Tab-separated table of C-alpha atoms in Angstrom:
chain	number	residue	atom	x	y	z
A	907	UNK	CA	-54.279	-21.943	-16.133
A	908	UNK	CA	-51.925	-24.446	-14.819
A	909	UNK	CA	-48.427	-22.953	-14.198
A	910	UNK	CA	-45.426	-25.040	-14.867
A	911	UNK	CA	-42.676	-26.562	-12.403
A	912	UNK	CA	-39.613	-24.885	-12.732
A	913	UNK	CA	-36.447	-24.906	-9.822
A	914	UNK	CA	-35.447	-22.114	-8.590
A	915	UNK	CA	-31.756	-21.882	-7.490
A	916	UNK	CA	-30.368	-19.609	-5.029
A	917	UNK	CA	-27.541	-17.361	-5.910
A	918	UNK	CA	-24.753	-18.396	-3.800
A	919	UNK	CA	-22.007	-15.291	-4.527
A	920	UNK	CA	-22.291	-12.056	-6.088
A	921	UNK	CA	-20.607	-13.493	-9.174
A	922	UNK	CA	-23.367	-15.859	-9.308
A	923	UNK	CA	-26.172	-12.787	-9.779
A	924	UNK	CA	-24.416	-11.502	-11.881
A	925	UNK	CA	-24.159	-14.609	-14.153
A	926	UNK	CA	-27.964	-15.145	-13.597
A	927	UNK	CA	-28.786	-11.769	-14.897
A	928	UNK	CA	-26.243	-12.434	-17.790
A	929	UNK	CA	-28.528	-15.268	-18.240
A	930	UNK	CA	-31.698	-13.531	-18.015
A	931	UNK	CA	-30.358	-11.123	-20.781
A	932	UNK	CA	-30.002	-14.146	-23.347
A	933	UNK	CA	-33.370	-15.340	-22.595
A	934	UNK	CA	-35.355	-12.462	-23.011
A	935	UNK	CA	-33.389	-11.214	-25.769
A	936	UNK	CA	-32.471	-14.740	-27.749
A	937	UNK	CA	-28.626	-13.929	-27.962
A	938	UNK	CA	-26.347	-16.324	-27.155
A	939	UNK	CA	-23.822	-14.591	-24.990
A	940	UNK	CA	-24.467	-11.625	-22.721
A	941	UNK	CA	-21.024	-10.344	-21.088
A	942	UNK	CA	-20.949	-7.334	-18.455
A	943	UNK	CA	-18.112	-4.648	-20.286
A	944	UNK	CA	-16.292	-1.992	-17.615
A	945	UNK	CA	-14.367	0.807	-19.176
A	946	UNK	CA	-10.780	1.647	-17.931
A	947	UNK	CA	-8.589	4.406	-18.715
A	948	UNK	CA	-9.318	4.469	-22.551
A	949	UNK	CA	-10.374	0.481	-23.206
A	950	UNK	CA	-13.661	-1.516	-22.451
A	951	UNK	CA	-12.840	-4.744	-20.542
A	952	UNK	CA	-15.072	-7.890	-20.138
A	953	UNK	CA	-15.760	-7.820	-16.308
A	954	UNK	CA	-18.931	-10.986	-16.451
A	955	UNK	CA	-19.782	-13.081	-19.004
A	956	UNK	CA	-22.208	-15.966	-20.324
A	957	UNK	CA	-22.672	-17.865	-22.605
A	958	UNK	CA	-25.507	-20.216	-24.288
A	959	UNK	CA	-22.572	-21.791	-26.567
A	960	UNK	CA	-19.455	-21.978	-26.128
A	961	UNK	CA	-17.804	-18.828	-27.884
A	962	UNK	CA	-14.708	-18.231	-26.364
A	963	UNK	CA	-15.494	-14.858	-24.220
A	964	UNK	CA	-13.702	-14.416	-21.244
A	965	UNK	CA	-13.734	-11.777	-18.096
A	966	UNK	CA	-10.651	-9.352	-18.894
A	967	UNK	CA	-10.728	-9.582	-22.625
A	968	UNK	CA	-10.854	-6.108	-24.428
A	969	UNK	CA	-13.939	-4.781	-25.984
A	970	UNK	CA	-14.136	-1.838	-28.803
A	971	UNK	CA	-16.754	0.038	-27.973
A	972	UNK	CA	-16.920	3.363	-28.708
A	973	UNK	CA	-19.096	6.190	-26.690
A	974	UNK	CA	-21.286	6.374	-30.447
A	975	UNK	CA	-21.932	2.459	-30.442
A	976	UNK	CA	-24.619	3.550	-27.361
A	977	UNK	CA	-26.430	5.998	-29.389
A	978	UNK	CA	-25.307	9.181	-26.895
A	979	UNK	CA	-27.357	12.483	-27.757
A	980	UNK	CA	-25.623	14.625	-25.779
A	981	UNK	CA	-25.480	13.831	-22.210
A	982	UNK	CA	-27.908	10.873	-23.058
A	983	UNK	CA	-27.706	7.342	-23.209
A	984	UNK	CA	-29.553	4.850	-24.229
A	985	UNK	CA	-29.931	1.195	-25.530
A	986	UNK	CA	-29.084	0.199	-29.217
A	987	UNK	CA	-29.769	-2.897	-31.292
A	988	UNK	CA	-28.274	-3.368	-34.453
A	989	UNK	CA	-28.736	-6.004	-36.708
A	990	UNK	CA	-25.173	-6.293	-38.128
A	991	UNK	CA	-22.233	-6.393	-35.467
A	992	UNK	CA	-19.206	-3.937	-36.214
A	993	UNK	CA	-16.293	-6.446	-37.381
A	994	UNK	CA	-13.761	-4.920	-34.505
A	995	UNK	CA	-15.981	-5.132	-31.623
A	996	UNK	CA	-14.894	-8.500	-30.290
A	997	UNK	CA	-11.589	-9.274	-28.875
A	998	UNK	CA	-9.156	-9.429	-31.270
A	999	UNK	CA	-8.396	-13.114	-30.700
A	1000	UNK	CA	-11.976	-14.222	-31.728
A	1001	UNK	CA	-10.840	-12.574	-35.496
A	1002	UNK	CA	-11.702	-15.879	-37.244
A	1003	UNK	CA	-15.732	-16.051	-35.859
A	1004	UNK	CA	-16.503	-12.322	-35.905
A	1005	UNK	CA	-17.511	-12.469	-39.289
A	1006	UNK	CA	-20.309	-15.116	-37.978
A	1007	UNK	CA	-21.821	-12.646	-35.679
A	1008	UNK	CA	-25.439	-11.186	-36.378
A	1009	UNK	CA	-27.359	-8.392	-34.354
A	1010	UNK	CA	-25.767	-7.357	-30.806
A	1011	UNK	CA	-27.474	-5.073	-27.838
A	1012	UNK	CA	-26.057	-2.861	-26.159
A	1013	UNK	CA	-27.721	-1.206	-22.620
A	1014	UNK	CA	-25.783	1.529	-20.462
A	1015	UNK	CA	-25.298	0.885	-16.811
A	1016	UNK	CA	-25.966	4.077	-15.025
A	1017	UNK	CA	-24.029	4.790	-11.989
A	1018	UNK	CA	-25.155	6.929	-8.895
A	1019	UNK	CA	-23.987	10.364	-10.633
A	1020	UNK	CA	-25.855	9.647	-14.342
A	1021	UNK	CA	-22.060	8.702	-15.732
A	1022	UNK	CA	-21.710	5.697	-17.829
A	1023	UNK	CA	-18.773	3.328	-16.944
A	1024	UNK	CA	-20.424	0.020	-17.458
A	1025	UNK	CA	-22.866	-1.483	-19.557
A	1026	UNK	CA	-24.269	-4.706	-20.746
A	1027	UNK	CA	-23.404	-6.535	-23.567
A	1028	UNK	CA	-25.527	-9.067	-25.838
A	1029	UNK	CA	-24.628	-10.186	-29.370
A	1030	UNK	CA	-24.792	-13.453	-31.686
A	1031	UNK	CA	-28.495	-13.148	-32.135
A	1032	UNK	CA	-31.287	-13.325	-34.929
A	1033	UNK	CA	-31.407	-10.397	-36.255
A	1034	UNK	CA	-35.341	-9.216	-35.047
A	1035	UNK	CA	-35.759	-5.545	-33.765
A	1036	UNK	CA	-36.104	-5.610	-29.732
A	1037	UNK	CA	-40.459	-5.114	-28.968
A	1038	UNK	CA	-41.436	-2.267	-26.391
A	1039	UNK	CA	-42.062	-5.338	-23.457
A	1040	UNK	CA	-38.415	-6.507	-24.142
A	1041	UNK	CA	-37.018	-3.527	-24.219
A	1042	UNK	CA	-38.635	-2.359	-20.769
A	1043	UNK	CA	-37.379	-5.612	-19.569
A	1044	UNK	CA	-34.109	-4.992	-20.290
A	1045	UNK	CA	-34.223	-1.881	-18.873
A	1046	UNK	CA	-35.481	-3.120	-15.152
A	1047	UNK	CA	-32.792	-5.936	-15.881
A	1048	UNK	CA	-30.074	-3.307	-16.454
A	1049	UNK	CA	-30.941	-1.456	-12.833
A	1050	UNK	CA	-30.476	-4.873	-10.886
A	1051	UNK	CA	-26.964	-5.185	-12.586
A	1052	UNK	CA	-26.360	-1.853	-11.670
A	1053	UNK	CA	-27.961	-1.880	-7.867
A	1054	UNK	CA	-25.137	-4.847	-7.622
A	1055	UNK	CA	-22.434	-3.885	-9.158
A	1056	UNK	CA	-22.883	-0.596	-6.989
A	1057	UNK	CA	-23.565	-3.247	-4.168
A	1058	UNK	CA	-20.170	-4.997	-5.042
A	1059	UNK	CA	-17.828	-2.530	-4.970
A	1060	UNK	CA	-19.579	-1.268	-1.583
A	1061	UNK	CA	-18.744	-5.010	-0.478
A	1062	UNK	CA	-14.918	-4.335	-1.825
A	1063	UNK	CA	-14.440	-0.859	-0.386
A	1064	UNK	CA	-15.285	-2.214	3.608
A	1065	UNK	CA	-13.570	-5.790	2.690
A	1066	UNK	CA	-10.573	-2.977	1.937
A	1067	UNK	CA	-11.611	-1.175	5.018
A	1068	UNK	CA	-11.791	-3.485	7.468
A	1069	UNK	CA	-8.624	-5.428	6.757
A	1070	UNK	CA	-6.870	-2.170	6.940
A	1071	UNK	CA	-8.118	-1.620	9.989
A	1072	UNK	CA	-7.535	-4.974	12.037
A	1073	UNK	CA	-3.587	-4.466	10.236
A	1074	UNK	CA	-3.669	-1.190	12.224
A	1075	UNK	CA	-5.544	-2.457	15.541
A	1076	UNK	CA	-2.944	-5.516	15.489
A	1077	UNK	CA	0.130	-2.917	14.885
A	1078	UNK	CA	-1.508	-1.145	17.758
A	1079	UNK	CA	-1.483	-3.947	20.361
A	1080	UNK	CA	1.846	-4.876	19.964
A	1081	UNK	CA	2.999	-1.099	20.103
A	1082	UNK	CA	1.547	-1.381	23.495
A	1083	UNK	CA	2.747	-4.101	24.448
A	1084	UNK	CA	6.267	-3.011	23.367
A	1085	UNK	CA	6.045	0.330	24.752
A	1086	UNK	CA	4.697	-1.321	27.944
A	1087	UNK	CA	7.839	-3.670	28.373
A	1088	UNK	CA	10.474	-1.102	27.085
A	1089	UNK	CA	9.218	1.327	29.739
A	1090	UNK	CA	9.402	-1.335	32.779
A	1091	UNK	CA	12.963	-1.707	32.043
A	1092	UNK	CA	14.031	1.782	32.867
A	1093	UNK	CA	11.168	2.326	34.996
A	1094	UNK	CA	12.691	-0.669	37.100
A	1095	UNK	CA	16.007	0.658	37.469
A	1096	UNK	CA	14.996	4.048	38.878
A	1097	UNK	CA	12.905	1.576	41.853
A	1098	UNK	CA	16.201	-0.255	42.038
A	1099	UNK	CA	18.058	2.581	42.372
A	1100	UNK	CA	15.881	4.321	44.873
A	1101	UNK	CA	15.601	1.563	47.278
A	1102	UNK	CA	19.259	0.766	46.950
A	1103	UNK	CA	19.787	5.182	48.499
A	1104	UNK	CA	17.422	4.212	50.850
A	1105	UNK	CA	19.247	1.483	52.290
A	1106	UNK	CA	22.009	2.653	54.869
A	1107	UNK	CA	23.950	-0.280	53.963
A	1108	UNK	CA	24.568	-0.187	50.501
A	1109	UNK	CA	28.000	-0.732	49.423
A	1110	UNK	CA	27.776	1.183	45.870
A	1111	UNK	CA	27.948	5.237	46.057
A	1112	UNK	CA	25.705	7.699	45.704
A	1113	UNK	CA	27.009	8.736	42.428
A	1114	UNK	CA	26.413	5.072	40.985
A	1115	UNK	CA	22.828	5.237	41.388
A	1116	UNK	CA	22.462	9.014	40.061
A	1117	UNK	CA	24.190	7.717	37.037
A	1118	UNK	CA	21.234	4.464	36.740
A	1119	UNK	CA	18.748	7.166	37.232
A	1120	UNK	CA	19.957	9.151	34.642
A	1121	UNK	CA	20.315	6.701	32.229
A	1122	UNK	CA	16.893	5.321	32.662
A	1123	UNK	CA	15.319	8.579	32.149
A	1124	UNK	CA	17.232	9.196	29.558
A	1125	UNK	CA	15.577	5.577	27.972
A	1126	UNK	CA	12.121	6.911	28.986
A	1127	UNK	CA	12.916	10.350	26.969
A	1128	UNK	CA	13.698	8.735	24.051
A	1129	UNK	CA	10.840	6.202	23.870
A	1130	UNK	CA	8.476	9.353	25.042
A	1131	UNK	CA	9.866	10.970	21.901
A	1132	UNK	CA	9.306	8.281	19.998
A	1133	UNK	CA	6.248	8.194	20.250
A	1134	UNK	CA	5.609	11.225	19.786
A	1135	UNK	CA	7.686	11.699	16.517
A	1136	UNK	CA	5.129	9.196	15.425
A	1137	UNK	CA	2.205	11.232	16.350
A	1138	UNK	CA	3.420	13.786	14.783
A	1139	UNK	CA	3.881	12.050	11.285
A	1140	UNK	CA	0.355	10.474	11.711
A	1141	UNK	CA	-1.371	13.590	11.793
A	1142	UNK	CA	0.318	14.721	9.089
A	1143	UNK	CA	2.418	18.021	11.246
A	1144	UNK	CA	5.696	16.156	9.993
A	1145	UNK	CA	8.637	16.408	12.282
A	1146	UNK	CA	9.468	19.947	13.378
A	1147	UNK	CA	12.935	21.239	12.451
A	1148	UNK	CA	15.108	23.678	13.648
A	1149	UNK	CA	17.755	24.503	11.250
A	1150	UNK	CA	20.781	26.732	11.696
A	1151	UNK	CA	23.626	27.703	9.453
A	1152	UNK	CA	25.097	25.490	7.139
A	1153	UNK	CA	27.023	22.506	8.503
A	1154	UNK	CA	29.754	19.863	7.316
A	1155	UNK	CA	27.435	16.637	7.309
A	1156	UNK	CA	30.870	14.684	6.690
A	1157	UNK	CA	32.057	15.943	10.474
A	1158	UNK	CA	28.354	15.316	12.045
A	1159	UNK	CA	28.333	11.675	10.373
A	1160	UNK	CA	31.630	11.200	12.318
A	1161	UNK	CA	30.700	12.147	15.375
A	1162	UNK	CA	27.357	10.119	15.501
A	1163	UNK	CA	29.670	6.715	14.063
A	1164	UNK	CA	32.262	7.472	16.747
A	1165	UNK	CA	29.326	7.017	19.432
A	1166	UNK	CA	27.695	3.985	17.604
A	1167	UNK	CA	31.757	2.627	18.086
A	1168	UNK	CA	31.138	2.976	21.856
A	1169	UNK	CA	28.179	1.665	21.896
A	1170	UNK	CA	28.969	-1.343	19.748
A	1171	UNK	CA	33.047	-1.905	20.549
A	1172	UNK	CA	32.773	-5.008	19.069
A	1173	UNK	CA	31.646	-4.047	15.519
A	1174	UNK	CA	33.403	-2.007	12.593
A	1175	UNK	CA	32.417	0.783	10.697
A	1176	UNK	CA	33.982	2.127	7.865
A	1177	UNK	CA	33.225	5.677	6.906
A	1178	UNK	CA	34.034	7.643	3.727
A	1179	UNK	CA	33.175	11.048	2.365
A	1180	UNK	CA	33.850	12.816	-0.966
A	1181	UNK	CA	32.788	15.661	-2.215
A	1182	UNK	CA	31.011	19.020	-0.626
A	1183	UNK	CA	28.754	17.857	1.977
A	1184	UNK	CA	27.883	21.531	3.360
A	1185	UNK	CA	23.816	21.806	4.122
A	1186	UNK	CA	21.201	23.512	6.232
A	1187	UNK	CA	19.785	20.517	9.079
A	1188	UNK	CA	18.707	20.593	12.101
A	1189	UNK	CA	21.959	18.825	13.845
A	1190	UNK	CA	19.932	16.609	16.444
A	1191	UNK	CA	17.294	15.379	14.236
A	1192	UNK	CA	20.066	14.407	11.732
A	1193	UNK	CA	22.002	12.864	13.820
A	1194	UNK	CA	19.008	11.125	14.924
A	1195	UNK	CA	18.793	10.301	11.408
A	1196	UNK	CA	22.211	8.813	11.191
A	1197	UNK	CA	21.559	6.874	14.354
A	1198	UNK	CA	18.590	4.901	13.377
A	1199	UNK	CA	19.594	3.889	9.908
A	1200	UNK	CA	23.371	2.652	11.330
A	1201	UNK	CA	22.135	1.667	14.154
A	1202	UNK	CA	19.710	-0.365	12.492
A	1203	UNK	CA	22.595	-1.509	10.150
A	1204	UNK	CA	24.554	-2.995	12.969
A	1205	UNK	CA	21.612	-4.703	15.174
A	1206	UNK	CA	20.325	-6.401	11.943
A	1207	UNK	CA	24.274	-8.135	10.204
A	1208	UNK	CA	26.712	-10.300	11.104
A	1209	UNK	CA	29.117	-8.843	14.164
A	1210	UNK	CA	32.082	-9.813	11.754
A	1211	UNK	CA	30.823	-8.065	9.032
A	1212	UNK	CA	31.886	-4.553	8.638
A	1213	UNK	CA	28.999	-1.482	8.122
A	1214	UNK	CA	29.905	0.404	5.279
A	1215	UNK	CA	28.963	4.349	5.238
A	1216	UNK	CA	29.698	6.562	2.156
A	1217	UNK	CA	28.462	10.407	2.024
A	1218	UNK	CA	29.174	11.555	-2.077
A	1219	UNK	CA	27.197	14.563	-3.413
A	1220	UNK	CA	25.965	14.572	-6.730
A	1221	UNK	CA	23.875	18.220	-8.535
A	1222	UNK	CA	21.889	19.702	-5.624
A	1223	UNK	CA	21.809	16.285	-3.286
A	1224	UNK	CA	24.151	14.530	-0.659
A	1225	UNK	CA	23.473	11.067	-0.688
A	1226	UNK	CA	24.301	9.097	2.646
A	1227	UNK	CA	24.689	5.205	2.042
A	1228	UNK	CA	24.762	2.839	5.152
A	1229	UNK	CA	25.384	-1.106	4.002
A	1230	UNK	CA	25.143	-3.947	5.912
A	1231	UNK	CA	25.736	-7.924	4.908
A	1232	UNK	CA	22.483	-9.056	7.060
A	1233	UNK	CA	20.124	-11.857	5.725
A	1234	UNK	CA	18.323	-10.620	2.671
A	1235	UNK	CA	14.383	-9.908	3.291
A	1236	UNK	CA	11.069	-10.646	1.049
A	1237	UNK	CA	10.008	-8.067	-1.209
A	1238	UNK	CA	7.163	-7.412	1.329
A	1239	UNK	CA	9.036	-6.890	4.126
A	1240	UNK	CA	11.345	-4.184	2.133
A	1241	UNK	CA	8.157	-2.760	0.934
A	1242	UNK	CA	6.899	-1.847	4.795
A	1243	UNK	CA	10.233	-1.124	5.924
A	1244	UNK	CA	9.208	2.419	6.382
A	1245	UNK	CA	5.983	2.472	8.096
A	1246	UNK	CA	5.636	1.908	11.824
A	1247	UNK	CA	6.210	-0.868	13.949
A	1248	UNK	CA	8.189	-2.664	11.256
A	1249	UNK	CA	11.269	-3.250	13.904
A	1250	UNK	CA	13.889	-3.143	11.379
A	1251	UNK	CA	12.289	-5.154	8.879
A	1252	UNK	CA	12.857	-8.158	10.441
A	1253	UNK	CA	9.906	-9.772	11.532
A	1254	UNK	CA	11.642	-12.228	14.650
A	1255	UNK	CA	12.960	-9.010	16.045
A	1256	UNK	CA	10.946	-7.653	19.272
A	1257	UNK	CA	13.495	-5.002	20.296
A	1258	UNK	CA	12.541	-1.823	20.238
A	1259	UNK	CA	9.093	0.382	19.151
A	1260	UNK	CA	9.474	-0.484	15.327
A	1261	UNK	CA	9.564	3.214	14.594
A	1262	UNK	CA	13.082	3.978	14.239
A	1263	UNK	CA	13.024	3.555	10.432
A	1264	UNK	CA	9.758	5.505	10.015
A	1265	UNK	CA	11.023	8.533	11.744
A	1266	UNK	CA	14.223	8.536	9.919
A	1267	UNK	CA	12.164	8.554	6.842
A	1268	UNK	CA	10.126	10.992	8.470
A	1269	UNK	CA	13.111	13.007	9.084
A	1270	UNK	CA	14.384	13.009	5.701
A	1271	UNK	CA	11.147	13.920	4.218
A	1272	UNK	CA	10.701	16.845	6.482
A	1273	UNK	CA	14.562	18.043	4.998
A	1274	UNK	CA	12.990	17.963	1.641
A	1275	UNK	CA	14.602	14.621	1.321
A	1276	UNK	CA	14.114	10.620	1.317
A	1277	UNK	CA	14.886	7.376	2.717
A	1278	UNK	CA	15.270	4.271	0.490
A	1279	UNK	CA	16.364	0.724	0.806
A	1280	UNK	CA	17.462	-2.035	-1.380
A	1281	UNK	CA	18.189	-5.709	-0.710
A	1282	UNK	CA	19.726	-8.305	-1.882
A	1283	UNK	CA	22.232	-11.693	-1.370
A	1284	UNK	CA	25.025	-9.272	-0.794
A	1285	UNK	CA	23.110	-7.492	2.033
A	1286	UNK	CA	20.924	-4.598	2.637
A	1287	UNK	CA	21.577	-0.825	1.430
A	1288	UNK	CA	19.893	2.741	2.888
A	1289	UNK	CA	20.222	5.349	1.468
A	1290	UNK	CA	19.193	8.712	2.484
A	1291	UNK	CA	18.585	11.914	0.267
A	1292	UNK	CA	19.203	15.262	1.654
A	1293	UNK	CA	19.084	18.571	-0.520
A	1294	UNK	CA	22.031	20.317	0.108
A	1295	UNK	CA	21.721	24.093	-1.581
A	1296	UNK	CA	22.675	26.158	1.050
A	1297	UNK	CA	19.134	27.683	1.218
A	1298	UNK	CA	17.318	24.796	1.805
């Protein structure tokens, strides 16, 4: 017997095996368009497709098929061919052709578990009953679909994976690297400070370099807890509270914008209260609170633009709402605002860990609360939700 030249081509993506299966379905089968059909939430979709003639069937378009249309006995599946298509089962903008359609096919794509989810989709054929050889082709056919869609979303799980986890490596190495330089700072002025007490000569006083000491420790201390605030929210202990009897937030917010004044003479805040702001917090950790989100405020605006912060209460909740008029940010950058290393949301900024917003958050959360943020050309708003019934 002398065998026939035919070329064989190489499938060059998974889209393209899929396509060539597709293919293989119209061939054995005589149809003229073989699509692949997923099932969502309560609708079939058209995930593959081919076609011998051009028919108008496209990836995404909604299929009706119904769990009967396979022949299901129970817990069973298994392939039907019918000679006369159901009117509805095409996508609804192919109304004028359905009539046209003859017999149709339709094979179940078995998952790892036995559940159906996918299947396999022929139709505009002659309408001839399927023989036992075509149907046992169709079967093998239906198990290489399977074996790669299976293989596919394997592919799209550690494509998922992966670029999750160089993000995270990438967010490590510059924690590191900021950590690194933020501790040399402080770390420098204790050696400075040191060698200056060793020195019989010096011409500042004792006292002087106590006080550098001290305030580079106190630099260290906070970047130590930092870090491990952020531990702590990684691993999913939250940040540990200590709450006493019910405060005055209004009086607390004072305090921590009359320290922010000192620390920024140069800049104006404007603080308002109404309402009754009484709750149960831990008093450092919201202050700490209050201290990320207006500092953050006044590192990331204008220095002639005021900061604006407003504590109302409203049902069972004290909102706290710091605005600033800094450059408005992307949509993306507002969306990671919150997680770690995000440095205030602005991108060109290197100060600082990049945590301060993600333990705020984390701070709130802990309070039974929430941090949010909106943006726009006016400037940037957090807001921060704290319950404040008495026995929270």
């Amino acid at each position: 017997m002398q065998l026939g030249k035919s070329k064989i081509e190489r499938p060059s993506s998974r889209a393209d095996a899929l396509h060539s299966l597709l293919k293989l379905v119209c061939e054995l089968t005589g149809m003229n368009a073989a699509l692949i059909a997923r099932k969502t939430e309560n609708e079939w979709r058209a995930y593959a497709a081919h076609e011998c003639e051009q028919i108008g069937i496209s990836p995404g378009d909604t299929l009706r098929l119904g769990q009967t249309s396979f022949g299901t006995n129970g817990d069973s599946w298994a392939t039907v061919f019918g000679e006369s298509m159901p009117r509805d089962m095409l996508p609804s903008h192919l109304t004028e052709r359905r009539s046209e359609r003859r017999s149709y096919l339709l094979v179940p794509l078995f998952r790892a578990n036995g559940s159906v989810t996918e299947a396999i989709c022929a139709f505009d054929g002659n309408a001839a009953a399927l023989e036992p050889r075509i149907d046992a082709c169709l079967t093998v056919v239906a198990n290489l679909v399977a074996l790669q869609l299976r293989e596919e979303n394997t592919f799209l799980t550690l494509k998922t994976t992966l670029t999750r986890e160089r993000a995270n490596s990438q967010s490590r190495e510059e924690f590191i690297a900021v950590l690194g330089h933020d501790l040399r700072s402080p770390l420098n002025g204790i050696k400075g400070a040191t060698e200056v007490i060793a020195q019989s000569d010096t011409t500042l006083s004792h006292s002087d370099m106590i006080e550098v000491i001290r305030d580079s420790c106190t630099q260290i201390s906070c970047l130590i807890e930092d870090v491990l605030d952020f531990a702590r929210g990684q691993l999913g202990s939250g940040i540990p509270l200590s709450k006493g009897p019910a405060l005055d937030l209004s009086l607390l917010v004072a305090i921590s914008v009359s320290e922010l004044r000192v620390a920024y003479p140069n800049r104006q805040v404007v603080l308002r209260s109404v309402g009754n702001l009484s709750a149960r917090v831990d008093e450092v950790r919201f202050r700490q609170l209050l201290s990320n989100l207006i500092g953050n405020a006044l590192k990331h605006s204008p220095l002639e633009t005021p900061v604006e912060v407003k504590l109302d209460s409203g049902g069972n909740t004290i909102r706290i709402t710091i605005t600033n008029q800094g450059p408005p940010m992307s949509p993306q950058t507002l969306k990671e605002l919150f997680t770690p290393f995000a440095r205030g949301g602005h991108s060109g900024s290197k100060s600082g860990l990049g945590l301060g917003l993600y333990i705020a958050a984390e701070i709130a959360r802990a309070h039974g609360g929430s941090v949010e943020a909106r943006c726009d050309d006016a400037g940037t708003t957090f807001t921060a939700y704290l319950p404040n019934a008495l026995d929270s």
